[in-house]
mmCIF file of C-alpha atoms in Angstrom:
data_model
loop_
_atom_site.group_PDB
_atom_site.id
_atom_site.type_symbol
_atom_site.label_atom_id
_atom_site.label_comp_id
_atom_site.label_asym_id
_atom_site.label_seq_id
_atom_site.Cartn_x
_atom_site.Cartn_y
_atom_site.Cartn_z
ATOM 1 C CA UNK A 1 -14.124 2.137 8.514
ATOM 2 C CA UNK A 2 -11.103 1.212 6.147
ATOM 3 C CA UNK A 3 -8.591 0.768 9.003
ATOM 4 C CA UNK A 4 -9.209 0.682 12.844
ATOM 5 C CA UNK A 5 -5.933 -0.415 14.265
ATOM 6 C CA UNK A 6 -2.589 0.931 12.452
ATOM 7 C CA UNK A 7 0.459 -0.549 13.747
ATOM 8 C CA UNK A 8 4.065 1.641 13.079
ATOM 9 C CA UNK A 9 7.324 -0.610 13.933
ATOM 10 C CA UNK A 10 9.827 1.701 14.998
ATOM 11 C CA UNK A 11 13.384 0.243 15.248
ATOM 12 C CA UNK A 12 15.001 4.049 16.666
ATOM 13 C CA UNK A 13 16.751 5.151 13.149
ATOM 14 C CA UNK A 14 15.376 8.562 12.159
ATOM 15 C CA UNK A 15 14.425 6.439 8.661
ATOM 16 C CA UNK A 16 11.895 4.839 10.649
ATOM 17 C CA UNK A 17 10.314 7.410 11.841
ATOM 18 C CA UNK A 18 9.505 9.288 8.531
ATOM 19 C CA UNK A 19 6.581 6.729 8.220
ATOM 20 C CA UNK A 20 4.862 8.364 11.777
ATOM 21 C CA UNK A 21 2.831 11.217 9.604
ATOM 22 C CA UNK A 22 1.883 9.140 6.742
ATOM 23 C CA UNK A 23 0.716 6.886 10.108
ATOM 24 C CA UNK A 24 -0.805 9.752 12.117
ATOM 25 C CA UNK A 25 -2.580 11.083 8.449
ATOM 26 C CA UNK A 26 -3.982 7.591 7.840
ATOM 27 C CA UNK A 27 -5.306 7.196 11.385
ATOM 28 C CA UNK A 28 -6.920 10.885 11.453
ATOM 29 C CA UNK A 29 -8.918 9.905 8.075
ATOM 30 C CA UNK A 30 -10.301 6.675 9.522
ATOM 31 C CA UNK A 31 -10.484 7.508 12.625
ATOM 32 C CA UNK A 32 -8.052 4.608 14.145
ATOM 33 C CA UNK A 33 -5.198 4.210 16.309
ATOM 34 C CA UNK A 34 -2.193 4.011 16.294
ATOM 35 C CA UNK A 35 0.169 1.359 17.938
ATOM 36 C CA UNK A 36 3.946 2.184 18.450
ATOM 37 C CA UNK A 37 6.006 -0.953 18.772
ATOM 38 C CA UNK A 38 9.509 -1.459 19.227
ATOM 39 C CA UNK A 39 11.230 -4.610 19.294
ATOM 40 C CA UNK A 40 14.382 -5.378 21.717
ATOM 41 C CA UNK A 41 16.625 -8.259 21.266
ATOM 42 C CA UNK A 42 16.963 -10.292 23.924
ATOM 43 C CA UNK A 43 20.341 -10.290 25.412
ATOM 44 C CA UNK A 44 22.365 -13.316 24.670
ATOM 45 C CA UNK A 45 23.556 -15.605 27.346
ATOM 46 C CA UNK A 46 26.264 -17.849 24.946
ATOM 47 C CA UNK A 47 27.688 -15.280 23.136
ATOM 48 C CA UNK A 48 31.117 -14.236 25.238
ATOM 49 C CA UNK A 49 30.505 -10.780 24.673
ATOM 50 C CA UNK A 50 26.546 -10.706 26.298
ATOM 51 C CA UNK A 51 24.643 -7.712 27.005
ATOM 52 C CA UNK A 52 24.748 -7.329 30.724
ATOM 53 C CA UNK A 53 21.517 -7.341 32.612
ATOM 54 C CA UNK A 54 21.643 -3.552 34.006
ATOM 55 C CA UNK A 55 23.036 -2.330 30.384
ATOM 56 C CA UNK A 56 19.695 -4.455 28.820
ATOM 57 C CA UNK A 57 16.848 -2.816 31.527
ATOM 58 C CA UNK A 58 18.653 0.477 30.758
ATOM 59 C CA UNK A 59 18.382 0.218 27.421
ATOM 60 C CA UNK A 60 14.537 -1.127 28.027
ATOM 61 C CA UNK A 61 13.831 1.705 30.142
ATOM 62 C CA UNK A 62 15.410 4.183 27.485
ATOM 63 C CA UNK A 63 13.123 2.661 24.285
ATOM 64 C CA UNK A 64 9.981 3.624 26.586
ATOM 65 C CA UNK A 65 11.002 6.944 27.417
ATOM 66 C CA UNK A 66 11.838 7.242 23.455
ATOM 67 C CA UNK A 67 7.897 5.785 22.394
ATOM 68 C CA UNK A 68 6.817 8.225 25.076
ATOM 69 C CA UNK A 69 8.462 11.041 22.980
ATOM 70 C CA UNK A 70 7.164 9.702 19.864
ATOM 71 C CA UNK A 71 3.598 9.070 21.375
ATOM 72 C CA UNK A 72 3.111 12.785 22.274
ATOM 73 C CA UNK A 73 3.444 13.849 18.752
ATOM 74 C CA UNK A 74 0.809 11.086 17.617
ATOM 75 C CA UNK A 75 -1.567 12.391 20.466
ATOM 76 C CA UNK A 76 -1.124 15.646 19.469
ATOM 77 C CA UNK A 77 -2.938 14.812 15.943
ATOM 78 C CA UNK A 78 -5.638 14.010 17.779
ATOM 79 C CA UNK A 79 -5.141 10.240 17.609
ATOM 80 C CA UNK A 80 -5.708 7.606 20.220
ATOM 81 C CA UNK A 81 -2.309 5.218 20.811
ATOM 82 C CA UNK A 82 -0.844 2.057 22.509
ATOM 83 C CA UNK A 83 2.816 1.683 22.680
ATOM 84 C CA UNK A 84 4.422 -1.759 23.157
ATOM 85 C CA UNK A 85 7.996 -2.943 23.632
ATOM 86 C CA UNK A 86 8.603 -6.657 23.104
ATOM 87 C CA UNK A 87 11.354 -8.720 23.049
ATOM 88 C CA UNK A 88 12.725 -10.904 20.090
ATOM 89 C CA UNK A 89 13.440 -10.796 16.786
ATOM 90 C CA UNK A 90 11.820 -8.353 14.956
ATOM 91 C CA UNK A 91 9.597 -9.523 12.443
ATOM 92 C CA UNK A 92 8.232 -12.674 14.313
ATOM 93 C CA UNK A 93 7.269 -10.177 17.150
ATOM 94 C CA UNK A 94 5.666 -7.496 14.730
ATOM 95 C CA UNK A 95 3.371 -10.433 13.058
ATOM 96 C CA UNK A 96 2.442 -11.919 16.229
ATOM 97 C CA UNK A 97 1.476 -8.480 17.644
ATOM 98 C CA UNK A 98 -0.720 -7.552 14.643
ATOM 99 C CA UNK A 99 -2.478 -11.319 15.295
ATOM 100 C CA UNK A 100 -2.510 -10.367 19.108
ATOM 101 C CA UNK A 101 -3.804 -6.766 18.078
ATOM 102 C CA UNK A 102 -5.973 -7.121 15.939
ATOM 103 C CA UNK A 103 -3.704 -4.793 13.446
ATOM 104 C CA UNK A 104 -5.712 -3.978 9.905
ATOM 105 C CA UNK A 105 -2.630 -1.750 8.623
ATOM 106 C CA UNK A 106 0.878 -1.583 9.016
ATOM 107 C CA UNK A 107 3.011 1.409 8.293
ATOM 108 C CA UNK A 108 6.536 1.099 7.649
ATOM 109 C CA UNK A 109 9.245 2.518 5.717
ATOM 110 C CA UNK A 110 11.693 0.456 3.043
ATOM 111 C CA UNK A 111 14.464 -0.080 5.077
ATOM 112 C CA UNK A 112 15.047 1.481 8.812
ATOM 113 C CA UNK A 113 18.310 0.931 11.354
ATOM 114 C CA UNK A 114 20.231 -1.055 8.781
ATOM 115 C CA UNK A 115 20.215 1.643 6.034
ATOM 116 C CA UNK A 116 19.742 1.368 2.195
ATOM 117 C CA UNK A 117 20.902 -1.438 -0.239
ATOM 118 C CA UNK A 118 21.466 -2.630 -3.257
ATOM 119 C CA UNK A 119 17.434 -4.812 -2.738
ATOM 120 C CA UNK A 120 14.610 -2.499 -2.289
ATOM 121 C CA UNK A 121 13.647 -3.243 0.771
ATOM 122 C CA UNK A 122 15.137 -4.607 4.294
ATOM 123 C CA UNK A 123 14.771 -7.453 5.849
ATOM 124 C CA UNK A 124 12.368 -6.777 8.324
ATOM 125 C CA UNK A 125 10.340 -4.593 6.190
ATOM 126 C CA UNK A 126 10.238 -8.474 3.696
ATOM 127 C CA UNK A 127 9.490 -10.742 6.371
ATOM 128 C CA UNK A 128 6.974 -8.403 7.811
ATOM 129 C CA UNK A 129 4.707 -8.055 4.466
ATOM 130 C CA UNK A 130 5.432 -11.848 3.427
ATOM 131 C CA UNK A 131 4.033 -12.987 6.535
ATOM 132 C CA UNK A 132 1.406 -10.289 8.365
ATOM 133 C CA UNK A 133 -1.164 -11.081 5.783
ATOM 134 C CA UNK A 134 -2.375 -7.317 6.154
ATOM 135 C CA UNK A 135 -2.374 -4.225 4.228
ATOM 136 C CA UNK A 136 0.514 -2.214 4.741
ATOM 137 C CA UNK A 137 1.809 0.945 3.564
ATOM 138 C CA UNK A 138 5.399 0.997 2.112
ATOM 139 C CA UNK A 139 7.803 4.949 2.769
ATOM 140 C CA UNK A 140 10.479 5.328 0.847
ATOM 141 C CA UNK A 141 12.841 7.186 3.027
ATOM 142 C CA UNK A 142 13.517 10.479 2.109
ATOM 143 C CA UNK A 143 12.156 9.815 -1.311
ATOM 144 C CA UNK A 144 9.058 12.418 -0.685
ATOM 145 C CA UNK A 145 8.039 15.555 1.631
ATOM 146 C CA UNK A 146 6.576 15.098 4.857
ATOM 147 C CA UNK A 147 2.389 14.746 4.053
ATOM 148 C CA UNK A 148 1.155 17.166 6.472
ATOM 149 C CA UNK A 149 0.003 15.529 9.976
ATOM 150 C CA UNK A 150 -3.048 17.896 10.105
ATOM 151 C CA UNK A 151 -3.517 18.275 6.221
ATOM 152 C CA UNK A 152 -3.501 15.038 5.193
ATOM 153 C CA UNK A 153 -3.537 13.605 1.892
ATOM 154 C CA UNK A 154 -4.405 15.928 -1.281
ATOM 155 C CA UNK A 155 -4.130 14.124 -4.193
ATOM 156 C CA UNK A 156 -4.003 10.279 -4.301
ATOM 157 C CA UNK A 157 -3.231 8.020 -7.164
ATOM 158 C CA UNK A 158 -5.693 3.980 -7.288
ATOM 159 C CA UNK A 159 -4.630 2.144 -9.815
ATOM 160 C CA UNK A 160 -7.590 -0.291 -11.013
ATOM 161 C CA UNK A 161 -7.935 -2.752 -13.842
ATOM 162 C CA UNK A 162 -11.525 -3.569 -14.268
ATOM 163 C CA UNK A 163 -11.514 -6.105 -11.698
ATOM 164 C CA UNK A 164 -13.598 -6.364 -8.420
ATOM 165 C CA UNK A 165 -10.292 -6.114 -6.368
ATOM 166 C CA UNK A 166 -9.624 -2.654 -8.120
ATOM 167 C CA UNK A 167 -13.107 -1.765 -7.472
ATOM 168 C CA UNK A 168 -12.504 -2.658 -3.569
ATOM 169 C CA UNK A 169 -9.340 -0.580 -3.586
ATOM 170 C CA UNK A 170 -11.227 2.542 -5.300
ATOM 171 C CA UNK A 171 -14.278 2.053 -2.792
ATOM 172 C CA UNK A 172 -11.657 1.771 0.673
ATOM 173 C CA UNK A 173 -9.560 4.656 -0.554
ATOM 174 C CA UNK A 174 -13.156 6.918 -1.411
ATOM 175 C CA UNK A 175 -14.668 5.740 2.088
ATOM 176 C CA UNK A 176 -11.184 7.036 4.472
ATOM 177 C CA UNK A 177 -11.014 10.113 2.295
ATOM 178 C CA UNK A 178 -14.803 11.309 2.861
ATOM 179 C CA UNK A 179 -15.480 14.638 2.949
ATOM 180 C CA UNK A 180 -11.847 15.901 3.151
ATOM 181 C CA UNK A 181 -10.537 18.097 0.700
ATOM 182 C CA UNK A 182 -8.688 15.539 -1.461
ATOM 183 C CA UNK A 183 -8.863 14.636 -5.117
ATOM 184 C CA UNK A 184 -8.791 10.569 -6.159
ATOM 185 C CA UNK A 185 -7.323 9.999 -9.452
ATOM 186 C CA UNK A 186 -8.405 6.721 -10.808
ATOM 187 C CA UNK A 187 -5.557 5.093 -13.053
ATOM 188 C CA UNK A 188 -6.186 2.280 -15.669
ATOM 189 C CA UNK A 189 -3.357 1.502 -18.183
ATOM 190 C CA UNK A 190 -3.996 -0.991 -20.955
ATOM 191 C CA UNK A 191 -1.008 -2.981 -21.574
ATOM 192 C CA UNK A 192 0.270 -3.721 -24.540
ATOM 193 C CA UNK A 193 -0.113 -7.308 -25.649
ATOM 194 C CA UNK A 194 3.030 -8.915 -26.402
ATOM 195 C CA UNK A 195 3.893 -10.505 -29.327
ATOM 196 C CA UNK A 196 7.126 -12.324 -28.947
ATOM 197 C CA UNK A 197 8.779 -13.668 -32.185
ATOM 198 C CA UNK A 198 11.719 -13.350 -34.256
ATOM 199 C CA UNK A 199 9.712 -12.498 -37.016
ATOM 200 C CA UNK A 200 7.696 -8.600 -37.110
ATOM 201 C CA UNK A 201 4.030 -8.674 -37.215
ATOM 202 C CA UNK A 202 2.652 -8.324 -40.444
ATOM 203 C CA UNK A 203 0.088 -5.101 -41.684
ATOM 204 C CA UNK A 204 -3.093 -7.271 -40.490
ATOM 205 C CA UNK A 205 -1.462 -8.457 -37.431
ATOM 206 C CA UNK A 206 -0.537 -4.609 -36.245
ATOM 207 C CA UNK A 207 -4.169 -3.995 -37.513
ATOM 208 C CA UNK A 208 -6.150 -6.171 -35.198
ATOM 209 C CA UNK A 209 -3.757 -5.437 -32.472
ATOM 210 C CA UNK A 210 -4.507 -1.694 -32.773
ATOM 211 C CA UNK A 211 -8.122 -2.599 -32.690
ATOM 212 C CA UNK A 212 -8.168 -4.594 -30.146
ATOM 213 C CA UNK A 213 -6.154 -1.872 -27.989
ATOM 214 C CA UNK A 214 -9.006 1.079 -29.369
ATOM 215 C CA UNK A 215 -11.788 -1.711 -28.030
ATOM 216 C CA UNK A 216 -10.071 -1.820 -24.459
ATOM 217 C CA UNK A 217 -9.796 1.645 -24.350
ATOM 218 C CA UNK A 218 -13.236 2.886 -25.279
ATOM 219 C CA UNK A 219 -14.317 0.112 -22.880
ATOM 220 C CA UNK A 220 -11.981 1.393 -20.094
ATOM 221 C CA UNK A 221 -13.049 5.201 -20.373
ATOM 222 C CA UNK A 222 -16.508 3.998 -19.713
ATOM 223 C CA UNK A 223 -16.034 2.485 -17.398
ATOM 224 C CA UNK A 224 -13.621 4.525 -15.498
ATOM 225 C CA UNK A 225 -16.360 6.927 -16.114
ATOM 226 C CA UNK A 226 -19.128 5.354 -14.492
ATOM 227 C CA UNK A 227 -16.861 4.805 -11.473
ATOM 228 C CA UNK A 228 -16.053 7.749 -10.876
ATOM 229 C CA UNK A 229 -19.779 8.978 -10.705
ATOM 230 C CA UNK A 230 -20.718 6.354 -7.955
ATOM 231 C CA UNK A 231 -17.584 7.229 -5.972
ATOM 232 C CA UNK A 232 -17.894 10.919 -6.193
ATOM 233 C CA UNK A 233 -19.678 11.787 -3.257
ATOM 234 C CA UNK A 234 -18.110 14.339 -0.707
ATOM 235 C CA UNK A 235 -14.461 14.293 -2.609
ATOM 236 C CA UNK A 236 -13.743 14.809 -6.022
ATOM 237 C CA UNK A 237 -12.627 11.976 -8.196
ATOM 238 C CA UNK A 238 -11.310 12.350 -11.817
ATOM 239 C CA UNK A 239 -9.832 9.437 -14.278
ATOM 240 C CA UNK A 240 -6.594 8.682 -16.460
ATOM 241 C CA UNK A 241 -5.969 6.277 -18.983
ATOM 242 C CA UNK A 242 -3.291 5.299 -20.913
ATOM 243 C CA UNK A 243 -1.790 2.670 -22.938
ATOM 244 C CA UNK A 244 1.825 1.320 -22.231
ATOM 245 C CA UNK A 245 4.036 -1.669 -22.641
ATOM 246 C CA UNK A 246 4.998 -1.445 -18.855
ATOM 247 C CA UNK A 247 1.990 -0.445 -16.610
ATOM 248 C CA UNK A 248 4.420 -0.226 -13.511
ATOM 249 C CA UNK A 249 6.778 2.239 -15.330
ATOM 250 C CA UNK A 250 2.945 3.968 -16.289
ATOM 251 C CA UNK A 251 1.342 4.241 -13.122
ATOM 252 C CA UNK A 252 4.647 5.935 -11.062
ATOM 253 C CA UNK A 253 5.235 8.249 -13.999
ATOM 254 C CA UNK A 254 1.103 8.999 -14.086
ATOM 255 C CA UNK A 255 1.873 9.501 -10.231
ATOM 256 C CA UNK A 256 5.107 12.006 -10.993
ATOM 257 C CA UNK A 257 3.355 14.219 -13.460
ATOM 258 C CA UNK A 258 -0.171 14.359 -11.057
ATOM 259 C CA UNK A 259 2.311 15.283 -8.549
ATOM 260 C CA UNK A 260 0.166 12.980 -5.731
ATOM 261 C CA UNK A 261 1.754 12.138 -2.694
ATOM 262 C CA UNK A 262 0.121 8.714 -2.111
ATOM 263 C CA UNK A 263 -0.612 5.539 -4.506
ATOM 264 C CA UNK A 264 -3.213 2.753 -3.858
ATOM 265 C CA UNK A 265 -3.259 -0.530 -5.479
ATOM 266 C CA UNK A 266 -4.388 -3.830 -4.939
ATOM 267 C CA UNK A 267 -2.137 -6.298 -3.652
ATOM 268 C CA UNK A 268 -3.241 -8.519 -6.180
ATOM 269 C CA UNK A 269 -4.260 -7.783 -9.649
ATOM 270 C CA UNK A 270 -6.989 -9.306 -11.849
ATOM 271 C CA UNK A 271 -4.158 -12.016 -13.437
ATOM 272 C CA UNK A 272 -2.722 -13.115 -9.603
ATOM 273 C CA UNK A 273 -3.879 -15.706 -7.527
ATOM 274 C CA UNK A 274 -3.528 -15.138 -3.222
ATOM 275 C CA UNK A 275 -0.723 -18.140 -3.322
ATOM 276 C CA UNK A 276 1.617 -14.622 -3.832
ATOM 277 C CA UNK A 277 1.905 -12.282 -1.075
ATOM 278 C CA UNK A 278 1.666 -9.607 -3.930
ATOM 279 C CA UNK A 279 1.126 -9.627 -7.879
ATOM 280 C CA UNK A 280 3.823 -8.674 -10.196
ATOM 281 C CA UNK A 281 2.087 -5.357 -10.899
ATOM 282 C CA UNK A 282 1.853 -4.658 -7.113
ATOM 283 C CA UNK A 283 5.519 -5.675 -6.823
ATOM 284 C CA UNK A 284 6.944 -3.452 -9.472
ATOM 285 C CA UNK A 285 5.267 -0.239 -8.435
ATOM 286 C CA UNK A 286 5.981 -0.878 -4.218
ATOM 287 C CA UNK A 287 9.992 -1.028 -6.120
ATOM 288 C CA UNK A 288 10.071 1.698 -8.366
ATOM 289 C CA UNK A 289 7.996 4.335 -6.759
ATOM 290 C CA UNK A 290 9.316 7.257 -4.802
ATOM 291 C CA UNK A 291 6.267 7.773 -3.670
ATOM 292 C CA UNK A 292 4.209 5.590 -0.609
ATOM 293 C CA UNK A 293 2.400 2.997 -1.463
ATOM 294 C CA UNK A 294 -0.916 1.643 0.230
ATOM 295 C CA UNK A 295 -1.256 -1.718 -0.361
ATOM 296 C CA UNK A 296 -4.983 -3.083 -0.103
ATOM 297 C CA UNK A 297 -4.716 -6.893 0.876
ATOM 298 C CA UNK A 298 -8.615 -8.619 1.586
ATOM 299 C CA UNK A 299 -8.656 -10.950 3.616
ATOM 300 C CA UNK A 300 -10.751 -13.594 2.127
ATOM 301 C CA UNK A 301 -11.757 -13.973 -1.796
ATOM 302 C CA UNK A 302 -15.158 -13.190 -0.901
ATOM 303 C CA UNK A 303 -14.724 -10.365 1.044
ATOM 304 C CA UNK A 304 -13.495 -8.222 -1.500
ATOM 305 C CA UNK A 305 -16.699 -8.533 -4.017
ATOM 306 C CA UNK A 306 -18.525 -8.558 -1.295
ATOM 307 C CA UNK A 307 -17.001 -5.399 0.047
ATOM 308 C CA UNK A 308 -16.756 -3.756 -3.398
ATOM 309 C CA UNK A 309 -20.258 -3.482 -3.852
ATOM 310 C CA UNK A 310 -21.700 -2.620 -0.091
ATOM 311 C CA UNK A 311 -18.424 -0.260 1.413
ATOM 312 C CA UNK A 312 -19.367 2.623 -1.213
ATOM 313 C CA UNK A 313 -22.564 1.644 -3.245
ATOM 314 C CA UNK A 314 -20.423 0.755 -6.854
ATOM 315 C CA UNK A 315 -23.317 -0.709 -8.323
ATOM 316 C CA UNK A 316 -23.208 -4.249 -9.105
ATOM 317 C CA UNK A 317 -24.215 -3.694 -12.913
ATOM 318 C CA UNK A 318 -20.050 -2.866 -12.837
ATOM 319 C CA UNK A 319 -19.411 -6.290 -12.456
ATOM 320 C CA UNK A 320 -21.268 -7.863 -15.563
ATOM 321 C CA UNK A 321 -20.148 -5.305 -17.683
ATOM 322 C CA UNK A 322 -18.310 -6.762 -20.685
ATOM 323 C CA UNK A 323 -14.698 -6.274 -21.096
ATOM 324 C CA UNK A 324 -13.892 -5.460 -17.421
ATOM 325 C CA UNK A 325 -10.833 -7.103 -17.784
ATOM 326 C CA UNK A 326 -8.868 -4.747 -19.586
ATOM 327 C CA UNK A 327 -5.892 -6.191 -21.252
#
């Protein structure tokens, strides 16, 4: 299974809680729980205007009557759950609990209690994916319709590049989606190479540039081809490629005119080492896209070739192919 244990921080602001289907619609397609987990502050005993003890197990007592609430629509779906409240400051708690946990996912909108901002993402929501280590799945609130609890996911966007990380991505999103009545669009944009001079490129230059962009392509749609064939078994997969001088801008507008309600990606691309907690690529799209994004981290380097050839039986032929590294 992708994911076994999904973990949904809830910090009580109705934003927060528009990430609880996309959690409940993950967990139904792997089969996983779900862990609700809310975070108190601990009162203060400096400050002169400290939470008093009665107010604090009130408010204690109210945040588990409040997961209660939220735990009956999650077993409703059909989904097993654990509910938590610990004390402290937010993000420490939420990264220690997925250690303690054993947490494989984390679902969370951009921004919750504290609202929206000029940066593209809140605090906690930072911290959280800078230090859990995990995959996670970014909402932008209000940004989308509800996905349907039941329903699910119909039509999901995986951006790849030709690398065994894409690959990895393509084969975790094909194994939760089995059998459901979903369609996988496999993305590949070929960027543009840039040429950055005061001078314009002369007639041959704009010639072997344009050939080495038709090489890449014919390459790609081979390969994108071949893919598709090994993952298409029990949901239907089709391909996309396209050339651009932005392949964020590409892959969110790709996702806009496919109308899909979720995007996959690696959290690293082909070019980005792990000493980033994502790659520019990843980056880009998780700020510019309305829609959510599931973010694929592996947990070790070897792992994820490892993974990419046994989770969904992409052959490894894929991997000596020449020119998987589309540029």
């Amino acid at each position: 299974m992708p994911f076994q244990h999904v973990l949904l921080p809830l910090d009580g602001s109705p934003a927060a809680e528009e990430a609880i289907a996309h959690a409940i619609a993950v967990a139904r397609s792997c089969g996983a729980d779900i862990h609700l987990l809310h975070v108190q502050k601990p009162p203060s005993h400096t400050d002169e205007h400290s939470i008093d003890p009665v107010d604090w197990r009130l408010r204690r007592a109210e945040l588990n009557c409040y997961l209660k609430r939220l735990g009956e629509r999650v077993s409703a779906a059909g989904v097993a759950l654990q509910v938590a409240v610990r004390e402290g400051r937010p993000a420490e708690q939420i990264v220690e609990y997925c250690d303690e946990s054993g947490i494989d996912l984390i679902v969370f909108t951009s921004y919750g209690k504290g609202g929206e901002s000029r940066f593209h993402f809140g605090s906690t929501a930072q911290k959280v994916f800078s230090g859990a280590e995990r995959s996670f799945m970014i909402v932008r609130p209000g940004a989308m319709p509800a996905v349907g609890e039941r329903d699910g996911y119909r039509r999901i966007l995986v951006s790849v590049d030709g690398s065994p990380r894409g690959e990895w991505v393509a084969c975790q999103v094909a194994a939760m989606m089995r059998g459901q009545k979903v369609e996988m669009i496999l993305l590949e944009t070929i960027a543009v190479p840039e040429m950055p001079r005061r001078m314009p490129i002369t007639r041959e230059e704009h010639a072997t540039l344009e050939k080495f962009i038709d090489n890449n392509r014919r390459a790609a749609q081979v390969y994108l081809e071949e893919m598709a064939r090994q993952l298409q078994n029990g949901i239907k997969v089709s391909v996309r490629l396209d050339v651009a001088p932005d392949q964020a801008d590409c892959i969110c507008a790709t996702a806009a005119n496919e109308n899909v309600d979720l995007i996959a990606i690696s959290a690293h691309d082909w070019q980005s080492g792990r000493q980033r907690v994502t790659g520019n690529l990843c980056q880009s799209v998780m700020c510019s896209s309305p829609v959510p994004v599931l973010v694929l981290q592996e947990r070790t380097e070897a792992s994820a070739g490892r993974e990419a050839g046994e989770f969904s039986g992409v052959s490894q032929e894929m991997y000596s192919q020449p020119n998987v590294g589309h540029q």
